[in-house]
Coordinates of C-alpha atoms in Angstrom, one line a residue:
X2 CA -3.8 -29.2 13.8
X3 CA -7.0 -31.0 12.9
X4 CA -8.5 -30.7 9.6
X5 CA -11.8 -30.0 11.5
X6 CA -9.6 -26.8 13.5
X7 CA -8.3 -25.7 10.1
X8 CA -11.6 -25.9 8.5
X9 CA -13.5 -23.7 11.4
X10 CA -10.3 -21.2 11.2
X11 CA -10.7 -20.9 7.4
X12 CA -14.3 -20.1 7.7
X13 CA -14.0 -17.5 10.3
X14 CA -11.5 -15.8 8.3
X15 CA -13.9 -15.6 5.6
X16 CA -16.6 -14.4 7.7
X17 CA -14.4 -11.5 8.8
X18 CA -13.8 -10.7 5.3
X19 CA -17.4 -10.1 4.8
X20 CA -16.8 -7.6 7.3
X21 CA -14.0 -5.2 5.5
X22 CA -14.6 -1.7 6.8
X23 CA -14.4 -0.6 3.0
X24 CA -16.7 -2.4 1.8
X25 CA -19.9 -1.8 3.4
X26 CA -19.0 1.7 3.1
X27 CA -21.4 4.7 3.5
X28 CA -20.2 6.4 1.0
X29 CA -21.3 4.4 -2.3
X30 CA -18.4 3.7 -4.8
X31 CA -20.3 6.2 -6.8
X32 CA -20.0 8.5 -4.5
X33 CA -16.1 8.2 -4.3
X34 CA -15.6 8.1 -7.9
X35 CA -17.5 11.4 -8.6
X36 CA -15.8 13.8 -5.9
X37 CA -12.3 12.1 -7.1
X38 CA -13.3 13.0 -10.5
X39 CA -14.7 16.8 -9.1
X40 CA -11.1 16.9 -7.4
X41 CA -8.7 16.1 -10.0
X42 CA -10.9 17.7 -12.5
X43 CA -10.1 20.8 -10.7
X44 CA -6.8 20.3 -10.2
X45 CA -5.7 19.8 -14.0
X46 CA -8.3 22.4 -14.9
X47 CA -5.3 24.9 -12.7
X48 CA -2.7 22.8 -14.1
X49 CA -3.7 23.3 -18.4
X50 CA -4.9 26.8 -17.6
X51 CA -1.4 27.6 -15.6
X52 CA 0.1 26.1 -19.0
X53 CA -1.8 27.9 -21.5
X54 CA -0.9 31.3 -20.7
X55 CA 2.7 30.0 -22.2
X56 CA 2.1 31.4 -26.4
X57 CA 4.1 28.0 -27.8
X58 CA 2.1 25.9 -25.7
X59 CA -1.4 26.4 -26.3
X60 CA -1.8 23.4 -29.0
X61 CA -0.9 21.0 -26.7
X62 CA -2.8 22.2 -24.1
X63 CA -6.0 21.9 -26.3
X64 CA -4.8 18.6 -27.2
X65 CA -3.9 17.3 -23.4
X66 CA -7.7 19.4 -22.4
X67 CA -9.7 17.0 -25.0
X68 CA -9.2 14.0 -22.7
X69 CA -11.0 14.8 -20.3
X70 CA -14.9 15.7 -20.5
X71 CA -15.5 19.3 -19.5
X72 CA -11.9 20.8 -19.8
X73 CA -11.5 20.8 -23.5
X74 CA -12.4 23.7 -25.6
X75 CA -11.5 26.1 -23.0
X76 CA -13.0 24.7 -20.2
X77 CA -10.0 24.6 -18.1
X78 CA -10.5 28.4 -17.9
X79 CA -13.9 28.6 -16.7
X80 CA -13.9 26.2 -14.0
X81 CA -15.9 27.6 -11.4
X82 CA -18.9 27.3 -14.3
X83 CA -18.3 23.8 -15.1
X84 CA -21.4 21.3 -14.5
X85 CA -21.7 18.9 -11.8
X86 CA -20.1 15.2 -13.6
X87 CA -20.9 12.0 -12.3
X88 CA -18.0 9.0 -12.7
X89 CA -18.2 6.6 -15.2
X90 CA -16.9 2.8 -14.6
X91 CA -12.7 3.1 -13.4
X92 CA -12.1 1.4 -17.1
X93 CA -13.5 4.4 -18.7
X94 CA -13.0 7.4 -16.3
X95 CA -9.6 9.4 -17.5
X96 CA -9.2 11.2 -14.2
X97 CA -8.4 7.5 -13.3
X98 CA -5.9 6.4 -16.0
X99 CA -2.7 5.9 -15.3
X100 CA -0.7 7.7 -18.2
X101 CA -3.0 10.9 -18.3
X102 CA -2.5 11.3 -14.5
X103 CA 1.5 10.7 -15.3
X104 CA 1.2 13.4 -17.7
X105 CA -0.5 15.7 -15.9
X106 CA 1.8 15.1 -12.7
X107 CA 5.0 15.8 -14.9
X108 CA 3.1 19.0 -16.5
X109 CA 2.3 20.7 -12.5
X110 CA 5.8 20.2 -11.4
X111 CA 7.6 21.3 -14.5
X112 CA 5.5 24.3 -13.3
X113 CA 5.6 23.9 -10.3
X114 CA 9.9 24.2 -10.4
X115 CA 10.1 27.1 -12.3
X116 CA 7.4 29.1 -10.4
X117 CA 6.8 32.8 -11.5
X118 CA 8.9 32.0 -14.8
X119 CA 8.3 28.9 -16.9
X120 CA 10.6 27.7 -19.6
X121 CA 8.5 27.4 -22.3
X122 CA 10.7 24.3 -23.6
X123 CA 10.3 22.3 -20.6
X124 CA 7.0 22.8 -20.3
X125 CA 6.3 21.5 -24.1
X126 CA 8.5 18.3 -22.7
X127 CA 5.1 17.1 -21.1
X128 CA 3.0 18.4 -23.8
X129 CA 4.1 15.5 -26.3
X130 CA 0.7 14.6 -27.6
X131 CA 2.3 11.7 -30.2
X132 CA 3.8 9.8 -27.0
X133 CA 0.8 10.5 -24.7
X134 CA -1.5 8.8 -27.0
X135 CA 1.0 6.1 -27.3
X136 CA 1.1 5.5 -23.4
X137 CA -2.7 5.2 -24.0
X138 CA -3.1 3.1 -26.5
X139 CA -0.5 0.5 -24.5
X140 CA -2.9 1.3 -21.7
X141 CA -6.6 1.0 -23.3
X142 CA -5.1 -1.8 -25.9
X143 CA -3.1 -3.9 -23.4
X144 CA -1.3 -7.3 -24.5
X145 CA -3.5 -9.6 -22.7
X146 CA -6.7 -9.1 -21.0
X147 CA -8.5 -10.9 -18.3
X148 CA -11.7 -12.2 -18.1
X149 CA -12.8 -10.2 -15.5
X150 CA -11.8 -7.1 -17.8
X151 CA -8.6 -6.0 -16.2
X152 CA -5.7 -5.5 -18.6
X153 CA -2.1 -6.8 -18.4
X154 CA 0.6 -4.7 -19.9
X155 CA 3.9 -5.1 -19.7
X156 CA 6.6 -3.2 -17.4
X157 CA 9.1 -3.3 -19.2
X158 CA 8.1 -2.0 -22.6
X159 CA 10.5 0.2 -24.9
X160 CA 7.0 1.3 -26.2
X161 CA 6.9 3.2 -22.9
X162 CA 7.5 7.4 -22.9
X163 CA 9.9 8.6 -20.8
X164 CA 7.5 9.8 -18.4
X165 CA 6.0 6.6 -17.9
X166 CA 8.9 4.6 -17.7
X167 CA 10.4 6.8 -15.2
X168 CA 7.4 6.7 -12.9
X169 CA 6.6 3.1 -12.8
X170 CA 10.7 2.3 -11.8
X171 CA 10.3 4.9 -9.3
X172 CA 6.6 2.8 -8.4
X173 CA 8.1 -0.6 -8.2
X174 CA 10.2 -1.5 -5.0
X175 CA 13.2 -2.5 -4.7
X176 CA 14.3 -6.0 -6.0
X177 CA 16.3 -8.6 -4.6
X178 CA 18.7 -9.6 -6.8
X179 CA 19.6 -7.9 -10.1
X180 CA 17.2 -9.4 -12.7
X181 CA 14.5 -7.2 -14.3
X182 CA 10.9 -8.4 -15.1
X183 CA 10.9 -10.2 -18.4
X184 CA 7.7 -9.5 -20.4
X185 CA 7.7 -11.6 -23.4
X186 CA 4.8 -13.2 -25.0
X187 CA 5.1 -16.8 -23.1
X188 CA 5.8 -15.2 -19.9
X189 CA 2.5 -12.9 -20.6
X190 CA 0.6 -16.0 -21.2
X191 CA 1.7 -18.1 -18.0
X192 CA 1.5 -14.9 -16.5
X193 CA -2.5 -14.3 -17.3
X194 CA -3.3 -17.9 -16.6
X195 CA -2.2 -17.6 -13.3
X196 CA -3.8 -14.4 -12.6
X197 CA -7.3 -15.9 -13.9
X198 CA -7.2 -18.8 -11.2
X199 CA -6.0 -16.3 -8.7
X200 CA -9.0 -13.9 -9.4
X201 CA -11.0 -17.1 -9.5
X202 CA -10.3 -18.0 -6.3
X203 CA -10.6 -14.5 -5.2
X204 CA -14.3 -14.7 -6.5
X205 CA -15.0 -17.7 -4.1
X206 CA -13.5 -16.9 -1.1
X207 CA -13.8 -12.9 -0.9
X208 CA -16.9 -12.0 -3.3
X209 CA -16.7 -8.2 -2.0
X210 CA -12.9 -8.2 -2.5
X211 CA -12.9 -8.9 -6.0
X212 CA -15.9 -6.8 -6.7
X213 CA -13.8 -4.1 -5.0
X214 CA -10.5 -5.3 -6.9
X215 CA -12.4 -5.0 -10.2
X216 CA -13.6 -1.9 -9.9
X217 CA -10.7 0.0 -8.6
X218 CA -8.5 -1.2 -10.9
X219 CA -8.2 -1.6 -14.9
X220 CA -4.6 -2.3 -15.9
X221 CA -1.4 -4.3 -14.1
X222 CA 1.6 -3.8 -15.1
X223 CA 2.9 -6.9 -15.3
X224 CA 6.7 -8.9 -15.6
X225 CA 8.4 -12.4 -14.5
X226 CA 11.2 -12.4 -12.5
X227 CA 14.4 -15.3 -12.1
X228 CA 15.0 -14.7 -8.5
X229 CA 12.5 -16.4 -6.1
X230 CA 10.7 -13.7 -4.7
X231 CA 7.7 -12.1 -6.4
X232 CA 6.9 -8.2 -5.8
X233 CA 3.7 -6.2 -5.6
X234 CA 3.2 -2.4 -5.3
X235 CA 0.9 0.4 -6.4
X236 CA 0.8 4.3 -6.4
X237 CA -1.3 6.8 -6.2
X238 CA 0.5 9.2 -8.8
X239 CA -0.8 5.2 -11.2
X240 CA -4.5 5.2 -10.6
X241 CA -6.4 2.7 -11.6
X242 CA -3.6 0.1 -12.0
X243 CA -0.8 -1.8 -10.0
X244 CA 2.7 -3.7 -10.7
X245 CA 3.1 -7.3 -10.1
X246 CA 6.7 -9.0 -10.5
X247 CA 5.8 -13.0 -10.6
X248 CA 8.6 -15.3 -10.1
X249 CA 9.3 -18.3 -11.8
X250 CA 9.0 -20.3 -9.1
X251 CA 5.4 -18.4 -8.3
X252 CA 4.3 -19.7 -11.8
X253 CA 6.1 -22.8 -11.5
X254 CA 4.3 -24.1 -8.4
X255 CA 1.1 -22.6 -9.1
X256 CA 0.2 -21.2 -5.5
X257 CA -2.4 -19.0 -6.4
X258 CA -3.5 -18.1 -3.2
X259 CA -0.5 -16.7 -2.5
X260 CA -1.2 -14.4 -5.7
X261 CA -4.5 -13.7 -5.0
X262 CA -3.5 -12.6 -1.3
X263 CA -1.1 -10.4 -2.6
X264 CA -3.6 -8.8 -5.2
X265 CA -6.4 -8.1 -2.0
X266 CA -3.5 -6.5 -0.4
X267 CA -2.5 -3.9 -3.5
X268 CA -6.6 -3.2 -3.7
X269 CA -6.3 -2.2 -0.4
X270 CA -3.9 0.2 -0.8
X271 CA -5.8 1.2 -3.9
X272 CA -9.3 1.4 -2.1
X273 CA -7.8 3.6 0.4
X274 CA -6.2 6.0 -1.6
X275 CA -8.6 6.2 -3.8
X276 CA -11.0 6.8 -0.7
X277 CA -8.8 9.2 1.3
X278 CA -7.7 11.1 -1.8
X279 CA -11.2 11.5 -2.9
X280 CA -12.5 13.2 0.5
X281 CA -13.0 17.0 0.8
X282 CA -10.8 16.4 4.3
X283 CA -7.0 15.5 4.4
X284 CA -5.3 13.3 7.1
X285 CA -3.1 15.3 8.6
X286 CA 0.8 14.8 6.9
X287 CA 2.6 15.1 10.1
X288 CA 5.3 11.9 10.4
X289 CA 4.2 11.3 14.1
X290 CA 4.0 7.4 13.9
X291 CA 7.2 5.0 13.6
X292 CA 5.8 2.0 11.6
X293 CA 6.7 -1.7 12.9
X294 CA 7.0 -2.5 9.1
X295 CA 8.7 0.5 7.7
X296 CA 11.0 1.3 11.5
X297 CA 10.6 4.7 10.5
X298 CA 8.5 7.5 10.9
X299 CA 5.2 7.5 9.3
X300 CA 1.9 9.8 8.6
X301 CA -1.0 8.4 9.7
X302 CA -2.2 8.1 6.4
X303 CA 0.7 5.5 5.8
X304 CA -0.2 3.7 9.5
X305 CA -3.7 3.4 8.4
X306 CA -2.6 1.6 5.0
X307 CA -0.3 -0.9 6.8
X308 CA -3.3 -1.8 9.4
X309 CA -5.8 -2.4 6.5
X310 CA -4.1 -4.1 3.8
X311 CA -1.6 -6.4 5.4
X312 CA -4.4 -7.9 8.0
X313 CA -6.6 -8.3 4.6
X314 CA -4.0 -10.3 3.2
X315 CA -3.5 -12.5 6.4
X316 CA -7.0 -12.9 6.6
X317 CA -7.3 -14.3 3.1
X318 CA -4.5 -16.2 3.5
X319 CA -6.2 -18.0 6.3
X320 CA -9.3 -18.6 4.4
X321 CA -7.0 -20.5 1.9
X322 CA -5.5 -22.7 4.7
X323 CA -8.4 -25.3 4.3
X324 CA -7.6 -26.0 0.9
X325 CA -4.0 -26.7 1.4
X326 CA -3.6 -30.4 1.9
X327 CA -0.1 -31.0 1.9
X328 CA 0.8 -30.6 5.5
X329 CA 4.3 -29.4 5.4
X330 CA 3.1 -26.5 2.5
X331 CA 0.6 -25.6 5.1
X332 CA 2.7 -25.6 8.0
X333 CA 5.3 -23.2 5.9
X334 CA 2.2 -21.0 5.1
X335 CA 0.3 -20.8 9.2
X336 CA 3.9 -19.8 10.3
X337 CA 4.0 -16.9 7.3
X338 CA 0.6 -15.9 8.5
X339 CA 1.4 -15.9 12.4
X340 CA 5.5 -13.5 11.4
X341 CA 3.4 -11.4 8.8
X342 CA 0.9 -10.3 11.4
X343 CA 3.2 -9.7 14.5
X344 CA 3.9 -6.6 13.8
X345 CA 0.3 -5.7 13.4
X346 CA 0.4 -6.1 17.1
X347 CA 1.9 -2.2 18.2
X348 CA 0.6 -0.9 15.2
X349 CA -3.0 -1.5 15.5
X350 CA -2.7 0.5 18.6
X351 CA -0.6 3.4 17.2
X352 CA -3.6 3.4 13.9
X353 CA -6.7 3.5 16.9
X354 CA -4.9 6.4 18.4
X355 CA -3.8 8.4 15.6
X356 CA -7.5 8.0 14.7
X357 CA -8.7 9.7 18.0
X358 CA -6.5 12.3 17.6
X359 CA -8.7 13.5 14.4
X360 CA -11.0 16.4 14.0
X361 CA -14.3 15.9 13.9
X362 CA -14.9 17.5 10.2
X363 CA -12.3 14.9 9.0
X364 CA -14.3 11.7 10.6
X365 CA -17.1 12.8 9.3
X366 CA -15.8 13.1 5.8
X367 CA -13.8 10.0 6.5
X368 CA -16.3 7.8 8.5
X369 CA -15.3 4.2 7.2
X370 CA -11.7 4.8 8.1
X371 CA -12.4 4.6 11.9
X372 CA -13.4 1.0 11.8
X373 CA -10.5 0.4 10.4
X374 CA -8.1 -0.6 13.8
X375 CA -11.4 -2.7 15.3
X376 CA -11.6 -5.0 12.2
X377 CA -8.0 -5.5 11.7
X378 CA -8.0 -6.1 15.2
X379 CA -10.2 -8.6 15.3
X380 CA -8.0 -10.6 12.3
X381 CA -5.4 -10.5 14.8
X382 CA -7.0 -12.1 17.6
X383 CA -7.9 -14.9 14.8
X384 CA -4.2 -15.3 13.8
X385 CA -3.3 -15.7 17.8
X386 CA -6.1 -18.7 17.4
X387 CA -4.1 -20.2 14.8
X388 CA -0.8 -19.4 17.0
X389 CA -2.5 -21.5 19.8
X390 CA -3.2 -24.3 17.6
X391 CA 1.1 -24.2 16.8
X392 CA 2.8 -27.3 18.6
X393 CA 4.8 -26.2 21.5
X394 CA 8.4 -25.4 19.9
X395 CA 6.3 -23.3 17.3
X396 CA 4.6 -21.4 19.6
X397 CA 7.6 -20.2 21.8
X398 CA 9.3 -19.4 18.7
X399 CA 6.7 -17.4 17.5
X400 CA 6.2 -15.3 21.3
X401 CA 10.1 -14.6 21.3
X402 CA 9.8 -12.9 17.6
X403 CA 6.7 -11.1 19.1
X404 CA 8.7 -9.8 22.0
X405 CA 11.7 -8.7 19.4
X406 CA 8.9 -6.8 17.4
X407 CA 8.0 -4.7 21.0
X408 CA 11.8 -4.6 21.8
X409 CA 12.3 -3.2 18.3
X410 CA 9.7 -0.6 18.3
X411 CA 11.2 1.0 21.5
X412 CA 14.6 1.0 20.4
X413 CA 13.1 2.9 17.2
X414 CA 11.4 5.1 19.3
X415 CA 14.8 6.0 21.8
X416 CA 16.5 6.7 18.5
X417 CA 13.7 9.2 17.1
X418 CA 13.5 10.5 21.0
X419 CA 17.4 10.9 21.0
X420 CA 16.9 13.2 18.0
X421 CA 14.4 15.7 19.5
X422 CA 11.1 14.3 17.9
X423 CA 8.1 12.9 19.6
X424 CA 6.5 9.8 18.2
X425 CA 2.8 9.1 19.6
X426 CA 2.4 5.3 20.0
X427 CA -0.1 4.7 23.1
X428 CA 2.2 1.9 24.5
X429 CA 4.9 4.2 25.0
X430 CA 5.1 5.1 28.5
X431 CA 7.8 7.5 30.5
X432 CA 11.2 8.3 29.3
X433 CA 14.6 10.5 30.2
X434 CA 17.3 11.3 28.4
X435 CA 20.5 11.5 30.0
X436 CA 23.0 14.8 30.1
X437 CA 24.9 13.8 27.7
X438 CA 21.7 13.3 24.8
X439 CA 23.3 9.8 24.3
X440 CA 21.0 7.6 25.8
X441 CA 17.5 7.7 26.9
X442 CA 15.5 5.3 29.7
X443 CA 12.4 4.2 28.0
X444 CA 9.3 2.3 29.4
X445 CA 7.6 0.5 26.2
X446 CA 4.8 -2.2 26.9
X447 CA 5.7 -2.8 30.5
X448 CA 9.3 -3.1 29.5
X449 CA 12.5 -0.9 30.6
X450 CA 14.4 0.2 28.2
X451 CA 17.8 1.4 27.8
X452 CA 19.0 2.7 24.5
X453 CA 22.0 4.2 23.0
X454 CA 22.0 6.7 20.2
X455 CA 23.2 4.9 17.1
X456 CA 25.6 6.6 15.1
X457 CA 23.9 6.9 11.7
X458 CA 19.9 5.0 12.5
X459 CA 19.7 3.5 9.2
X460 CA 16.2 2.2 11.3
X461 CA 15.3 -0.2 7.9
X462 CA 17.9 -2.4 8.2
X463 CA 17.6 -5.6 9.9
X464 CA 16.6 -5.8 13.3
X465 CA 19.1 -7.6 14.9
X466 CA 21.8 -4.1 14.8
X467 CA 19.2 -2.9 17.8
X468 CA 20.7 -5.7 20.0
X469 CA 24.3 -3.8 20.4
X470 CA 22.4 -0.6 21.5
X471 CA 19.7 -2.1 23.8
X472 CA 19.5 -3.5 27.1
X473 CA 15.3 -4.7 28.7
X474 CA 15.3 -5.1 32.1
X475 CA 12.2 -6.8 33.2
X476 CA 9.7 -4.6 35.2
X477 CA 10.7 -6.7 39.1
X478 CA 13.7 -6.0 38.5
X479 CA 13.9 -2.5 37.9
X480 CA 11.5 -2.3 41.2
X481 CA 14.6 -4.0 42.9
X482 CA 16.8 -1.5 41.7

């Protein structure tokens, strides 16, 4: 590929990134903020005031109340008279910190299980105002901080409560390998000088991303690992905050665009939380929608997530190709970019039409979400440019793990068909099961399809265990039949 193609690639990645449904949004970020701060406001208003009523646990209640502007002395109990708030910067905002929202999840479900007759005892368990003002002073006093303002903190601190420490292993996903993050003082140092060229480089190529990425989050939780891979993930029960896992090798080799890509795909999840959770409408929670990524069934919600972060990533990726100049490094990345995104290829599809299936009072709450399949789109259609632009072997490589993509999307969809749901994916055409509920005929993207019930679908594991229980048999052929 010329360096002229790569160049024009690279900028029209970055022109679509100027186009991130999220970030022209008509709902200011103000906006957001203040009805997610009206919203969980109201819910731990219920939650303390729930609490209260218990006679040993009314000092802590006062004590957990005085966080957060408006609940404490008493005002937990008089929430319909509370004053409209508006939402301070996410750095200063509690109902957006990490540990108070850890807390305050703990405290609802320890009353939550023991509904109509609380154990006082458990209750007081999440009522621990020495440790909760630990977890924030790890979180408001964090070991190193960026330039940009963001903190790092570690995520594997003994300082941690037992509330937090549970939550963010529970957060994390699940590593390759055995090692834990190490979080000592060197690795926090070549840790935050990698994270400041990576937002750095962020700042140049996606100026609306990191204005986004700045101000949705405040802390990341932050380790090195010895095996090779590095690990991202975020959670809406962590506001405000997400966990990075670097690797050595990641440090060692200094590909901060890599990092950076990884960090524009955790804000997305983050901006769209933040956005969906703050709306007065709820997606609905049915699991309708099997996932390309996940082979399993999804909510909409989860879709939606999948078609807007992981095309943000690719996109930024791309805009990073131009700056790679050793051509076997970017020939490793443009075939990363081209696997990442194939299975973007159903699922775009299944996000547009879960969209059309919504209510009207939900788009209209939820407005910016609907562009959301058309942009990603659109990324996609620039990563098949870049395909064209693969030499020959590349190419055919790449269509064949395309087709395997479609192949394994219908065989996930016999096996959820085989056990009496319906999935909605639009490429999905007609089906029959047999008599004996063992096998079904499926038509999937122009394909025929015939699929055996596996005996336990354990649909995440790798995709080559379809291959035993499918059979295609191309469209002129089944006509000859």
């Amino acid at each position: 590929m010329s360096a002229t193609r790569i160049q024009q690639l690279a900028d029209e990645a970055r022109h679509l990134l100027k186009g991130n449904p999220l970030m022209a949004s008509t709902v200011s970020r103000q906006r957001v903020a203040t009805r997610n701060l009206l919203k969980r406001r109201f819910q731990y208003g219920r939650t303390l005031a729930a609490a209260s009523k218990l006679a040993d646990c009314s000092v802590g209640v006062q004590a957990l109340a005085g966080y957060f502007p408006g609940l404490a002395d008493d005002g937990y109990a008089r929430l319909l008279e509370l004053s409209p708030a508006v939402a301070g910067s996410v750095s200063t905002d509690p109902y957006r910190s990490s540990v108070l929202a850890a807390w305050m999840g703990g405290l609802a479900r320890s009353l939550e299980w023991q509904a109509g007759s609380p154990n006082e005892q458990i209750v007081r368990r999440y009522l621990r105002t020495d440790l909760i003002a630990s977890d924030l002073e790890l979180e408001r006093q964090p070991a190193r901080r960026l330039s940009c303002g963001i903190g790092l903190v570690r995520i594997e601190s003994p300082a941690w409560s037992h509330v937090m420490q549970a939550l963010l292993r529970q957060s994390m996903p699940d590593y390759p390998g055995t090692d834990d993050p190490i979080t000592g003082d060197a690795e926090l140092d070549r840790v935050a000088d990698h994270l400041e060229k990576a937002f750095a480089l962020i700042a140049e190529l996606d100026v609306y991303g990191y204005q986004r990425l700045i101000a949705c989050l405040h802390t990341l939780h932050v380790g090195v690992r010895r095996e090779p891979s590095c690990s991202f993930s975020s959670s809406n029960e962590l506001p405000g905050s997400a966990m990075i896992a670097l690797s050595r090798e990641r440090l060692r080799d200094g590909d901060h665009a890599a990092t950076a890509a990884q960090l524009l795909h955790e804000a997305g999840h983050v901006l769209l939380g933040f956005y969906t959770t703050s709306a007065a409408a709820s997606l609905p929670g049915e699991f309708r929608y099997i996932s390309p990524y996940e082979n399993d069934l999804q909510t909409l919600e989860s879709i939606l997530h999948t078609a807007y972060a992981i095309p943000w990533e690719c996109a930024f990726r791309m805009a990073c190709l131009s700056a790679e100049v050793d051509p076997e490094h970017r020939a490793l990345k443009t075939a990363f970019i081209i696997a990442y995104a194939a299975r973007q290829i159903p699922l775009i599809d299944i996000a547009r039409k879960g969209i059309e299936r919504l209510g009207g009072d939900v788009l209209l709450d939820l407005p910016d979400i609907a562009a959301i399949p058309s942009w990603s789109g659109r990324i996609l259609f620039l990563v098949s440019q870049l395909l064209a632009e693969e030499p020959i072997v590349h190419r055919q490589a790449h269509l064949a793990e395309r087709q395997r993509v479609l192949d394994r999307q219908a065989w996930n969809i016999g096996q959820v068909l085989l056990r009496g749901k319906e999935p909605i994916d639009p490429r999905m055409g007609q089906r029959e099961i047999d008599d004996s509920g063992d096998n079904v005929c499926l038509w999937y993207d122009g394909r025929f399809h015939v699929i055996t019930k596996a005996a336990d679908h354990a649909m995440s594991k790798d995709y080559g265990r379809c291959a035993e229980t499918t059979r295609v048999t191309a469209p002129s052929e089944m006509e000859a039949m």
